Short mmCIF file of C-alpha atoms and ligand atoms in Angstrom, two decimals:
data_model
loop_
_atom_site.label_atom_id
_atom_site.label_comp_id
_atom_site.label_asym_id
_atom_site.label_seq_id
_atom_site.Cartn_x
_atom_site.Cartn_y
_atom_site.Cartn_z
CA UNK D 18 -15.78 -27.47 24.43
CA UNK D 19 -12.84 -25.38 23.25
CA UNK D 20 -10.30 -27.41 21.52
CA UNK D 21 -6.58 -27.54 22.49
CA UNK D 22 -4.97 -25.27 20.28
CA UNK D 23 -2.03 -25.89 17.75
CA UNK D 24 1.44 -24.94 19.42
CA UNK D 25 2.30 -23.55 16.06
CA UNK D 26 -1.15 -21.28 16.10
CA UNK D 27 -0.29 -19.86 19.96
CA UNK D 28 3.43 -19.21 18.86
CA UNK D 29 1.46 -17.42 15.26
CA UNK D 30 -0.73 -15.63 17.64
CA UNK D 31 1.68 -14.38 19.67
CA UNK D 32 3.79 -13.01 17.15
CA UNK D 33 0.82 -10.66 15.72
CA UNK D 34 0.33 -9.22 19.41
CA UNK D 35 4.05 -7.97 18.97
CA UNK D 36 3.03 -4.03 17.99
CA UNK D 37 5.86 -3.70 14.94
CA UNK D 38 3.16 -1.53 13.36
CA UNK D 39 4.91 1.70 11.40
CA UNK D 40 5.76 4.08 11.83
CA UNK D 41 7.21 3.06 15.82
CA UNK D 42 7.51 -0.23 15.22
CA UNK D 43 8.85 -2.40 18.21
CA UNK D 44 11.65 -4.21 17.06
CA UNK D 45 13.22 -4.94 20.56
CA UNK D 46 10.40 -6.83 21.94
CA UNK D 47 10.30 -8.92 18.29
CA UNK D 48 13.73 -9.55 18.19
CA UNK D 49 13.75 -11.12 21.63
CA UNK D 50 10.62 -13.21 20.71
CA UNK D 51 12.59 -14.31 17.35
CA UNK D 52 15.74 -15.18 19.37
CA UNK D 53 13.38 -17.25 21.87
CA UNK D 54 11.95 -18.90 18.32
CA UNK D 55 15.69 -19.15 17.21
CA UNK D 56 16.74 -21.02 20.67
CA UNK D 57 13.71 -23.73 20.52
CA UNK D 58 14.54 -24.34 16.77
CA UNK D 59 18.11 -25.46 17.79
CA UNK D 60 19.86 -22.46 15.04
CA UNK D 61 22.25 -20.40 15.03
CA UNK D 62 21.09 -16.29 15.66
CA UNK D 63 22.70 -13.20 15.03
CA UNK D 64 21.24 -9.59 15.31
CA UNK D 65 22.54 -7.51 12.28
CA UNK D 66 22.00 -3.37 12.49
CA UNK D 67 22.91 -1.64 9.30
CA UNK D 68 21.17 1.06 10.64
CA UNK D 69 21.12 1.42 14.18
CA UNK D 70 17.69 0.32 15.74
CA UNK D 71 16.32 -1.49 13.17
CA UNK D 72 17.71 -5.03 13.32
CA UNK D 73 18.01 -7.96 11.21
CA UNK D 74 17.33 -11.37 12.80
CA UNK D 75 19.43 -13.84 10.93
CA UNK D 76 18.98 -17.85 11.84
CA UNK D 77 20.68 -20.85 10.42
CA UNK D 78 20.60 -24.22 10.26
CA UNK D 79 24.03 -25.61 8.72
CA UNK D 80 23.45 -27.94 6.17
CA UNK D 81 25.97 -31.08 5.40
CA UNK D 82 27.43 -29.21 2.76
CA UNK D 83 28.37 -25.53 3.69
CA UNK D 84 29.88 -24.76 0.48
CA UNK D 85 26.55 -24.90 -2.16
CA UNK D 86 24.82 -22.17 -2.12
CA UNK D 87 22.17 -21.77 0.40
CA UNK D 88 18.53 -21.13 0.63
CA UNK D 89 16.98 -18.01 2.20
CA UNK D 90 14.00 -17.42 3.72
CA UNK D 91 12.87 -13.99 3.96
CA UNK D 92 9.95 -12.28 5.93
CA UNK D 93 9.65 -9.26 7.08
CA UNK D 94 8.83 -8.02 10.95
CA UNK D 95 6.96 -4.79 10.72
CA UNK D 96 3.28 -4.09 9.60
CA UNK D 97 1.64 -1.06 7.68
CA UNK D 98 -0.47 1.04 9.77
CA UNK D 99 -4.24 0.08 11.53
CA UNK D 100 -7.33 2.22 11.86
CA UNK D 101 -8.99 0.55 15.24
CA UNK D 102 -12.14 1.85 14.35
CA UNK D 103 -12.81 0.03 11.30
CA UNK D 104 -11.22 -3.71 12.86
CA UNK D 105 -14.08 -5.81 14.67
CA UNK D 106 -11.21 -6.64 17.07
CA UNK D 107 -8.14 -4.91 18.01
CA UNK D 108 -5.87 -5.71 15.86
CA UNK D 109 -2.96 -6.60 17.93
CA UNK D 110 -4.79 -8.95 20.26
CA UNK D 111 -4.93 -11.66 17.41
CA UNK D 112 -8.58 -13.13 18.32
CA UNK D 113 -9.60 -16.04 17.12
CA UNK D 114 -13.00 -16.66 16.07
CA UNK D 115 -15.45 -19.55 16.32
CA UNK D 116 -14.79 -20.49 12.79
CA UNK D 117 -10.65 -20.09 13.43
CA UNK D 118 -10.10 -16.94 11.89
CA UNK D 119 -7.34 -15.21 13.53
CA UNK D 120 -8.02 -11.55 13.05
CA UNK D 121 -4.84 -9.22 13.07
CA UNK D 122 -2.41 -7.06 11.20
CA UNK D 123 0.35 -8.72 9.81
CA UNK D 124 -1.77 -12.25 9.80
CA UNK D 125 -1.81 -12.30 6.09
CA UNK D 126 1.77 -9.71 5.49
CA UNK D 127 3.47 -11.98 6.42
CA UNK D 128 3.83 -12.76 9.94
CA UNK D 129 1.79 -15.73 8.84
CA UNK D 130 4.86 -16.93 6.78
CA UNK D 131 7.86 -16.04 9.28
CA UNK D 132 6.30 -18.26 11.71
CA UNK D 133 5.39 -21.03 9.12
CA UNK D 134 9.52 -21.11 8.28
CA UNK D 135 10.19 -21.62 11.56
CA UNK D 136 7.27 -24.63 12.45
CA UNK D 137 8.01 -26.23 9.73
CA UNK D 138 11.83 -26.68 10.30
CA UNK D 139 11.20 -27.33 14.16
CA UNK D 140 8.81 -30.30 12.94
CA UNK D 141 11.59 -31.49 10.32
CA UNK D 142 14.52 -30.96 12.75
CA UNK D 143 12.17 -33.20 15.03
CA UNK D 144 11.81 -35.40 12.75
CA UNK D 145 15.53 -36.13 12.16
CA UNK D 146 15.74 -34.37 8.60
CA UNK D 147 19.22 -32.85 7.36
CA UNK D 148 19.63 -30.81 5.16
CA UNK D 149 22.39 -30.97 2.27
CA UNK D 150 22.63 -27.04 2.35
CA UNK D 151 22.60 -24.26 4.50
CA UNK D 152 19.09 -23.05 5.18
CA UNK D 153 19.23 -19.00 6.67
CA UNK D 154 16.24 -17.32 7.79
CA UNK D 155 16.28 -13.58 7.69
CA UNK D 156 13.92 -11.44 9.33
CA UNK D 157 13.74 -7.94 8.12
CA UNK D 158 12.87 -4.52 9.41
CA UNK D 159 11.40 -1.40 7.39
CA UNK D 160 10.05 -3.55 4.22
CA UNK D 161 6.86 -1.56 4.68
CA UNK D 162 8.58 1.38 4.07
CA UNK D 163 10.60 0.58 1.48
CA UNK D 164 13.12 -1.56 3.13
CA UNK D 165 15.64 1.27 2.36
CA UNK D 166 17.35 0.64 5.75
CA UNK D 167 16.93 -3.18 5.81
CA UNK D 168 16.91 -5.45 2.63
CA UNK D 169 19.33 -3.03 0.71
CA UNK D 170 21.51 -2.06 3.07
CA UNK D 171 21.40 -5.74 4.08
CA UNK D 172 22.50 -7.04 0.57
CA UNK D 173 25.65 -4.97 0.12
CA UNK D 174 27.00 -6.34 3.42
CA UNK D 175 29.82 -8.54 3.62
CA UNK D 176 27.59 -10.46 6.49
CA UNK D 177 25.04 -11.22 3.45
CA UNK D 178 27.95 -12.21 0.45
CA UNK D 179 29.12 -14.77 2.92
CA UNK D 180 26.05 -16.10 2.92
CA UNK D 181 26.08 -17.29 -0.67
CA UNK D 182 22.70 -17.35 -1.65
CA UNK D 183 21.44 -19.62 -3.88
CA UNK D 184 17.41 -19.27 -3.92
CA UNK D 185 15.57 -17.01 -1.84
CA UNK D 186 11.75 -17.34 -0.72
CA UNK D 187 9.81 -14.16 0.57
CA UNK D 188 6.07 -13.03 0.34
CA UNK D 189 3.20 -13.36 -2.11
CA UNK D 190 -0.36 -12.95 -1.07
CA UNK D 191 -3.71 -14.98 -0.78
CA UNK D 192 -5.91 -16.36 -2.98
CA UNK D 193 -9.39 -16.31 -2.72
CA UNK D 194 -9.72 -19.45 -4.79
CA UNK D 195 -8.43 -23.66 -3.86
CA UNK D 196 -5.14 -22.41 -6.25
CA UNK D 197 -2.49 -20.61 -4.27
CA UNK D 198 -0.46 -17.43 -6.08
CA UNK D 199 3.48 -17.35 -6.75
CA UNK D 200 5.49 -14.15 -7.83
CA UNK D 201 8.25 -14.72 -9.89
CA UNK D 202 9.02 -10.89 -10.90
CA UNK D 203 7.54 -7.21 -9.53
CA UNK D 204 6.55 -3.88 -11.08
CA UNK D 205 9.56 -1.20 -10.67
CA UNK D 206 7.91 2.22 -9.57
CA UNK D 207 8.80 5.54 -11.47
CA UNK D 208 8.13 8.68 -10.60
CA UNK D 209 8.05 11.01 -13.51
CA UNK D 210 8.40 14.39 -13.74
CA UNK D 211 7.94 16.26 -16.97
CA UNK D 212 9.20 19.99 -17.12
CA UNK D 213 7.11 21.58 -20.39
CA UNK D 214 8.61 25.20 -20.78
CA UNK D 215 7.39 27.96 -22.98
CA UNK D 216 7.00 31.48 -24.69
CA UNK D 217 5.17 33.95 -21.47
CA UNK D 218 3.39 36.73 -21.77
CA UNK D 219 -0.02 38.24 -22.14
CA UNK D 220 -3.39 35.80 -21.58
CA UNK D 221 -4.98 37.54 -24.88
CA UNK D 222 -2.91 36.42 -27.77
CA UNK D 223 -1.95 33.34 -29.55
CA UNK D 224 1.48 33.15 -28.62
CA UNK D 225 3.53 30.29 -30.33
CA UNK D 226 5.14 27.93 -28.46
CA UNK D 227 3.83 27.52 -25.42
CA UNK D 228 3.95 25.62 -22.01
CA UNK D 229 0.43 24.92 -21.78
CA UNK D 230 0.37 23.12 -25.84
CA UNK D 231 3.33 20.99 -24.82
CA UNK D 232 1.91 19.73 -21.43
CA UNK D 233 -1.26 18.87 -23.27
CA UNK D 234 0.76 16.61 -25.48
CA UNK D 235 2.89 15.22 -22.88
CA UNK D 236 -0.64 14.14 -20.63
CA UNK D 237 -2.06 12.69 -23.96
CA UNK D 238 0.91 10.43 -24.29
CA UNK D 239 0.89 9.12 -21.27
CA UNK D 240 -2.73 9.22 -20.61
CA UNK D 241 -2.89 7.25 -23.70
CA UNK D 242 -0.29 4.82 -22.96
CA UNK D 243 -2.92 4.54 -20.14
CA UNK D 244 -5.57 3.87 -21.35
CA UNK D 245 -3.81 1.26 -23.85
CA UNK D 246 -2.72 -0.91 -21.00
CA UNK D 247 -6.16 -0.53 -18.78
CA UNK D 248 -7.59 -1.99 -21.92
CA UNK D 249 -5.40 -4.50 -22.34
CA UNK D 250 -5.76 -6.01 -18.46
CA UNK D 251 -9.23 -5.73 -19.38
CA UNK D 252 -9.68 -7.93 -23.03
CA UNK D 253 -7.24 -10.32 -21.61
CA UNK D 254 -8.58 -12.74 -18.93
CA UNK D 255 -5.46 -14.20 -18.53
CA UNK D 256 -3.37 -10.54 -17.49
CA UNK D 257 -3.31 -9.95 -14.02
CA UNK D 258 -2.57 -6.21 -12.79
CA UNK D 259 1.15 -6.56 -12.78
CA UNK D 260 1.29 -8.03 -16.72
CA UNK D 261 0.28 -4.42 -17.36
CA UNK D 262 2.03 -1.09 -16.41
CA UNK D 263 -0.19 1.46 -14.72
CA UNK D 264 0.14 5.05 -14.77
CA UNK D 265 -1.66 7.84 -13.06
CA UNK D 266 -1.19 11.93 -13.45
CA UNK D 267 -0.80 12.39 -9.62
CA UNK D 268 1.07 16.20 -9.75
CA UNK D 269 0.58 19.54 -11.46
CA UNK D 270 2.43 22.49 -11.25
CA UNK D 271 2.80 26.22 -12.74
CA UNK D 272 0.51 29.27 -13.62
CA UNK D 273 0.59 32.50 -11.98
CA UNK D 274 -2.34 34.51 -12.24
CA UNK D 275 -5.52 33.99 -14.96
CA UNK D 276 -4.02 36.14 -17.64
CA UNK D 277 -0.43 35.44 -18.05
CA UNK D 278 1.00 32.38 -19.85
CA UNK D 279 3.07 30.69 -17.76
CA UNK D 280 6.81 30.05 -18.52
CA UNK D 281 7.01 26.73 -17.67
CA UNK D 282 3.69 24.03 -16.50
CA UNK D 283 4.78 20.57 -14.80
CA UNK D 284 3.28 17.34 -14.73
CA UNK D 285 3.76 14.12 -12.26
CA UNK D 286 3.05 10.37 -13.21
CA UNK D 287 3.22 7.57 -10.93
CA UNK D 288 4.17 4.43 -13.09
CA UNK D 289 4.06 1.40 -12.09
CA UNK D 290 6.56 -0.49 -14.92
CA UNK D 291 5.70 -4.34 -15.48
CA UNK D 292 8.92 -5.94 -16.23
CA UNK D 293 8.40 -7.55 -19.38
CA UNK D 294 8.45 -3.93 -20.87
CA UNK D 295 11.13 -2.84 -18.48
CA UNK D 296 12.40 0.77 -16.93
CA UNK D 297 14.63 0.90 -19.93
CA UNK D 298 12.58 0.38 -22.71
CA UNK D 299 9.65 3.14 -20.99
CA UNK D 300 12.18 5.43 -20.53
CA UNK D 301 12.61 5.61 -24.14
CA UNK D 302 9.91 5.62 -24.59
CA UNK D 303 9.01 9.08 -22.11
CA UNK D 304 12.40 10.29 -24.24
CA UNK D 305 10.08 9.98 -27.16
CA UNK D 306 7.39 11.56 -26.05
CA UNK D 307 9.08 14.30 -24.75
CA UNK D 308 10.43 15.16 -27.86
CA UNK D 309 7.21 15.09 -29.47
CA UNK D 310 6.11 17.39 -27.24
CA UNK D 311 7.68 20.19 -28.42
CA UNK D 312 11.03 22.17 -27.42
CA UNK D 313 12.97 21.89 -24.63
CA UNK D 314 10.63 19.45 -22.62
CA UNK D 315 12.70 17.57 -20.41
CA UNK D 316 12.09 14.67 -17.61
CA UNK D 317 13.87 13.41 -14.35
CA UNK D 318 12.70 10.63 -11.84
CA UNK D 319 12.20 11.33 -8.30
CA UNK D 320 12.64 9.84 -5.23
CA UNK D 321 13.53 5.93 -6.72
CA UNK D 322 14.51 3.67 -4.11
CA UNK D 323 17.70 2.36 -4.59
CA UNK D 324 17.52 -0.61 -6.10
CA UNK D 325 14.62 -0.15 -7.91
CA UNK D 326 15.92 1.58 -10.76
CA UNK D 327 17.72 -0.53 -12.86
CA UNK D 328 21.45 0.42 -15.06
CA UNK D 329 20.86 -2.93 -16.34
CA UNK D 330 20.36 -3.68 -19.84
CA UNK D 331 19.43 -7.15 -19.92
CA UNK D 332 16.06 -8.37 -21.43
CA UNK D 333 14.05 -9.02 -18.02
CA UNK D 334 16.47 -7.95 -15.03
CA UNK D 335 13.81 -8.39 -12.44
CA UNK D 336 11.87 -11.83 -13.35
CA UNK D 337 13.48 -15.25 -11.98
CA UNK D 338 12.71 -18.03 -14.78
CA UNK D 339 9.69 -20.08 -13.69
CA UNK D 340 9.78 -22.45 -17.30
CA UNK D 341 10.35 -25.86 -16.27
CA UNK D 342 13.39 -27.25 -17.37
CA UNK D 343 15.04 -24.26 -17.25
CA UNK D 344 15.71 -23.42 -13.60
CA UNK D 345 16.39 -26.29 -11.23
CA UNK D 346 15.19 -24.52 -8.25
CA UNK D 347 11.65 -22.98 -9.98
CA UNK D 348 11.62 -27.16 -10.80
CA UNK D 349 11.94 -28.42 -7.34
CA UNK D 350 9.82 -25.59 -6.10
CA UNK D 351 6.91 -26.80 -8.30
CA UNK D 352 7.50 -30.28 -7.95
CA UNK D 353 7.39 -29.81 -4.69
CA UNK D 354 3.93 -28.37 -4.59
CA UNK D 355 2.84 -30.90 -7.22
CA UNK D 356 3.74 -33.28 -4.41
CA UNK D 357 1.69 -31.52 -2.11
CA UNK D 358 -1.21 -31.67 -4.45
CA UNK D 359 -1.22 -27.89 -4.56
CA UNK D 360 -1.86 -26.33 -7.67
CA UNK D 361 -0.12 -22.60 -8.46
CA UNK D 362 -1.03 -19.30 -10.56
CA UNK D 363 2.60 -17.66 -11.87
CA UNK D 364 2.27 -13.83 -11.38
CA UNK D 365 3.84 -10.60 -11.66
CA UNK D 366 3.84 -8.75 -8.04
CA UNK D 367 1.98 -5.33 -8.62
CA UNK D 368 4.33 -3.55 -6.12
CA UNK D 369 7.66 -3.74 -4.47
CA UNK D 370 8.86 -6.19 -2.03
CA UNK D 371 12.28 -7.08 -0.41
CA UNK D 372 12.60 -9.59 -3.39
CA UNK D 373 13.77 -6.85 -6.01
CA UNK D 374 16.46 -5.91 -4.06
CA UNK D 375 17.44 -9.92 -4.01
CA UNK D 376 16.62 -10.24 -7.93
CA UNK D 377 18.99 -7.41 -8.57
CA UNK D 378 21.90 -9.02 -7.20
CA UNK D 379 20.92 -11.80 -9.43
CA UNK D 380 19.59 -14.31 -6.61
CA UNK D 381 16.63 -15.78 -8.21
CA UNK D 382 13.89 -15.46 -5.68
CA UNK D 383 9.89 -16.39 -5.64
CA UNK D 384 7.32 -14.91 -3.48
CA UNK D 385 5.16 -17.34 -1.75
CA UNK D 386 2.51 -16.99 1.06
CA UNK D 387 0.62 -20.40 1.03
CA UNK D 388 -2.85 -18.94 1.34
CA UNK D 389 -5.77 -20.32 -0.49
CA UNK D 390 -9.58 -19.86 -0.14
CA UNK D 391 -8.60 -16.35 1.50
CA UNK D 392 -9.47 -12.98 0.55
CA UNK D 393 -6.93 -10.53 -0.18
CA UNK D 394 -6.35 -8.65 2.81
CA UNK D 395 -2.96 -6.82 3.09
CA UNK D 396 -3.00 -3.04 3.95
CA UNK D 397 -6.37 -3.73 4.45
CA UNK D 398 -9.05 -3.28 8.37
CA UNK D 399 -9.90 -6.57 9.00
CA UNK D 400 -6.67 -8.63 8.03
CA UNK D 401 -7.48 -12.45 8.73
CA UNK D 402 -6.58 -15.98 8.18
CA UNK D 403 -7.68 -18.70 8.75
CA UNK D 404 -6.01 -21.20 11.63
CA UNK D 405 -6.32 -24.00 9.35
CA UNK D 406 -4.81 -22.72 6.31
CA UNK D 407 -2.48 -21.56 8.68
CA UNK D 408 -1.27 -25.02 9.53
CA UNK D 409 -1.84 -26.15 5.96
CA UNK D 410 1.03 -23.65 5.35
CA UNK D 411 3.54 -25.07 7.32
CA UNK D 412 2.40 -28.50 6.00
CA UNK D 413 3.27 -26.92 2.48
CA UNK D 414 6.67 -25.37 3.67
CA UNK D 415 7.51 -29.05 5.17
CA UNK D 416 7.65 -30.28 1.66
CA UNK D 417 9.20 -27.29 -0.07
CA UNK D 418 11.69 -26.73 2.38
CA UNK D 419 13.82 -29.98 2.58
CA UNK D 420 13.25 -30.14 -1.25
CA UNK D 421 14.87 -26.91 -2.13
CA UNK D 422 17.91 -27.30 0.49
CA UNK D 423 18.47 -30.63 -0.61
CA UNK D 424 18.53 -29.90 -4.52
CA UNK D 425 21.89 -31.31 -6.29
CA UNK D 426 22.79 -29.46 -8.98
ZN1 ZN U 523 4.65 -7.65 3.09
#
């Protein structure tokens, strides 16, 4: 006989069937759902449009003392793209399975953790908790795209100074192990593009100087770089992907016909900078290798989000401090989870997420999905998870919650 299901689970469920899939996503039938959501938890709701038609659903729940900081936290509403064909479901109808996997995009990124906020405050709210501060939830559109038109336009509202952010939450992802992950910094992404220009003329000679010697110097610098740093991830069990930068020749560009030598050859890199190395410090070092290079080899960046390029020259702009002792909230994060028996892996976020922009404006911020003994599924056919880590998850957030918004400091 079927058992009765979990409200939580139903109200899970039916967020997933909500098609905010890009690139169309529907934000008008989520934000009514998260307004419905907003009305049952008892918080305050506004609907915030930087842009126009992609909205912002911000909640809060006042906390006895208005004037500490607050605690945010984040999730985002839309989902990255499906292929039907490959899902052994549809993946917007959220079926659950006999074992209680709930099959559906967004399960895992991170509609999973929106909804888990929300349960867990409901049950705490029901409970009779207060909080000492103000708790906001913020709901964002477009993170899947870059969040160009939601987190940072978002952040350099008045609407979000006002809201005096202590410590923000957003996403992690699963762990396939009993541990569960947290993100305490992210990669910044560079796109490179090196310019090698050089003596033309006729496909016979030795001519001095030219484009094609200098690109072959500039690929072998970074391909080496490359290969330095695949190495490394590999030798070192303890280096996840985003301890190490990647880089990958993705563009190429010049030539004219098979005997003339070009005037100028280009070359593209995606990089992928970990942030214990830092945009700064590879930019000198691209500087470098440009001027090895030869003459007149120059570089620019394309396309960088804003936000993701830093003019900052501190050490680490883009990590929040997870040593104990040293940040009171990374403290009564982890204590938190030590008090939920839960033990946690500290890693580097391989890509973006809305918590750069947050990090940049010097809000520390950890990304957290409470999902162990699940594959990694994000982006990927097939997205799952399980109903009962599901509920463990709001268990989790029932701890961490009322211990971050009731921190003293
Ligand atoms: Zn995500």
């Amino acid at each position: 006989m079927a058992q009765i299901e979990h409200p939580a689970v139903t109200n899970f469920r039916n967020y997933i069937r909500i098609k905010t899939v890009q690139p169309n996503p529907d934000y008008a039938s989520c934000t009514k759902f998260l307004e419905g959501q907003a009305k049952e938890l008892g918080a305050d709701c506004q609907v915030v449009e930087c842009v126009p038609g992609k909205p912002i659903v911000l909640m809060t729940v006042v906390g006895q003392d208005p004037d500490l900081p607050s605690l945010l936290l984040n999730s985002h509403t839309d989902v990255v793209p499906v292929f039907p064909e490959h899902w052994k479901y549809d993946p917007f109808s959220a079926h659950k399975d006999e074992k209680g996997d709930i099959y559906g995009r967004g399960t895992q990124d991170m509609k999973c953790v929106g909804i888990q906020y929300l349960e867990a405050l409901k049950y705490l709210k029901k409970e009779g908790h207060k909080f000492l501060r103000t708790i906001h939830l913020s709901f964002m559109p477009d993170e899947e795209i870059g969040g160009i038109d939601g987190m940072a336009e978002f952040i350099e509202t008045d609407i979000f100074k006002k809201l005096k952010v202590g410590f923000a939450l957003d996403e992690g992802y699963a762990n396939p192990t009993e541990k569960y992950t947290v993100f305490y910094g992210e990669r910044t992404v560079l796109w490179v593009y090196v310019k090698c220009p050089g003596q033309p003329g006729h496909g016979s000679q030795f001519l001095p100087n030219t484009a094609g010697e200098k690109l072959q110097r500039v690929i072998n610098s970074f391909l080496n770089f490359r290969s330095q740093q695949k190495q490394l991830l590999k030798e070192d069990k303890d280096l996840n992907l985003g301890d190490v930068t990647s880089v990958n020749l993705t563009m190429l560009q010049g030539g004219v016909q098979f005997n003339v030598v070009p005037s100028e050859l280009c070359v593209g890199f995606d990089v992928r900078v970990t942030p214990t190395i830092g945009e700064n410090k590879f930019e000198d070092m691209i500087k470098s290798w440009c001027k090895e290079a030869g003459d007149d080899v120059t570089y620019e960046f394309k396309h960088i989000a804003p936000g993701s390029h830093s003019e900052s020259k501190d050490e680490y702009p883009n990590l929040t401090c997870v040593e104990d002792g040293k940040n009171p909230w990374w403290d009564a994060f982890s204590q938190a989870c030590k008090d939920e028996g839960i033990k946690l892996v500290k890693q580097i976020f391989p890509a973006a997420t809305d918590c750069r922009f947050l990090r940049k404006v010097n809000i520390p911020a950890l990304g957290f999905s409470p999902m162990n003994k699940t594959p990694i599924l994000l982006h990927h056919h097939n997205e799952f998870l399980n109903e009962k880590i599901f509920m463990r998850g709001v268990e989790i957030y029932t701890t961490i919650i009322p211990t971050l918004a009731n921190l003293k400091i």
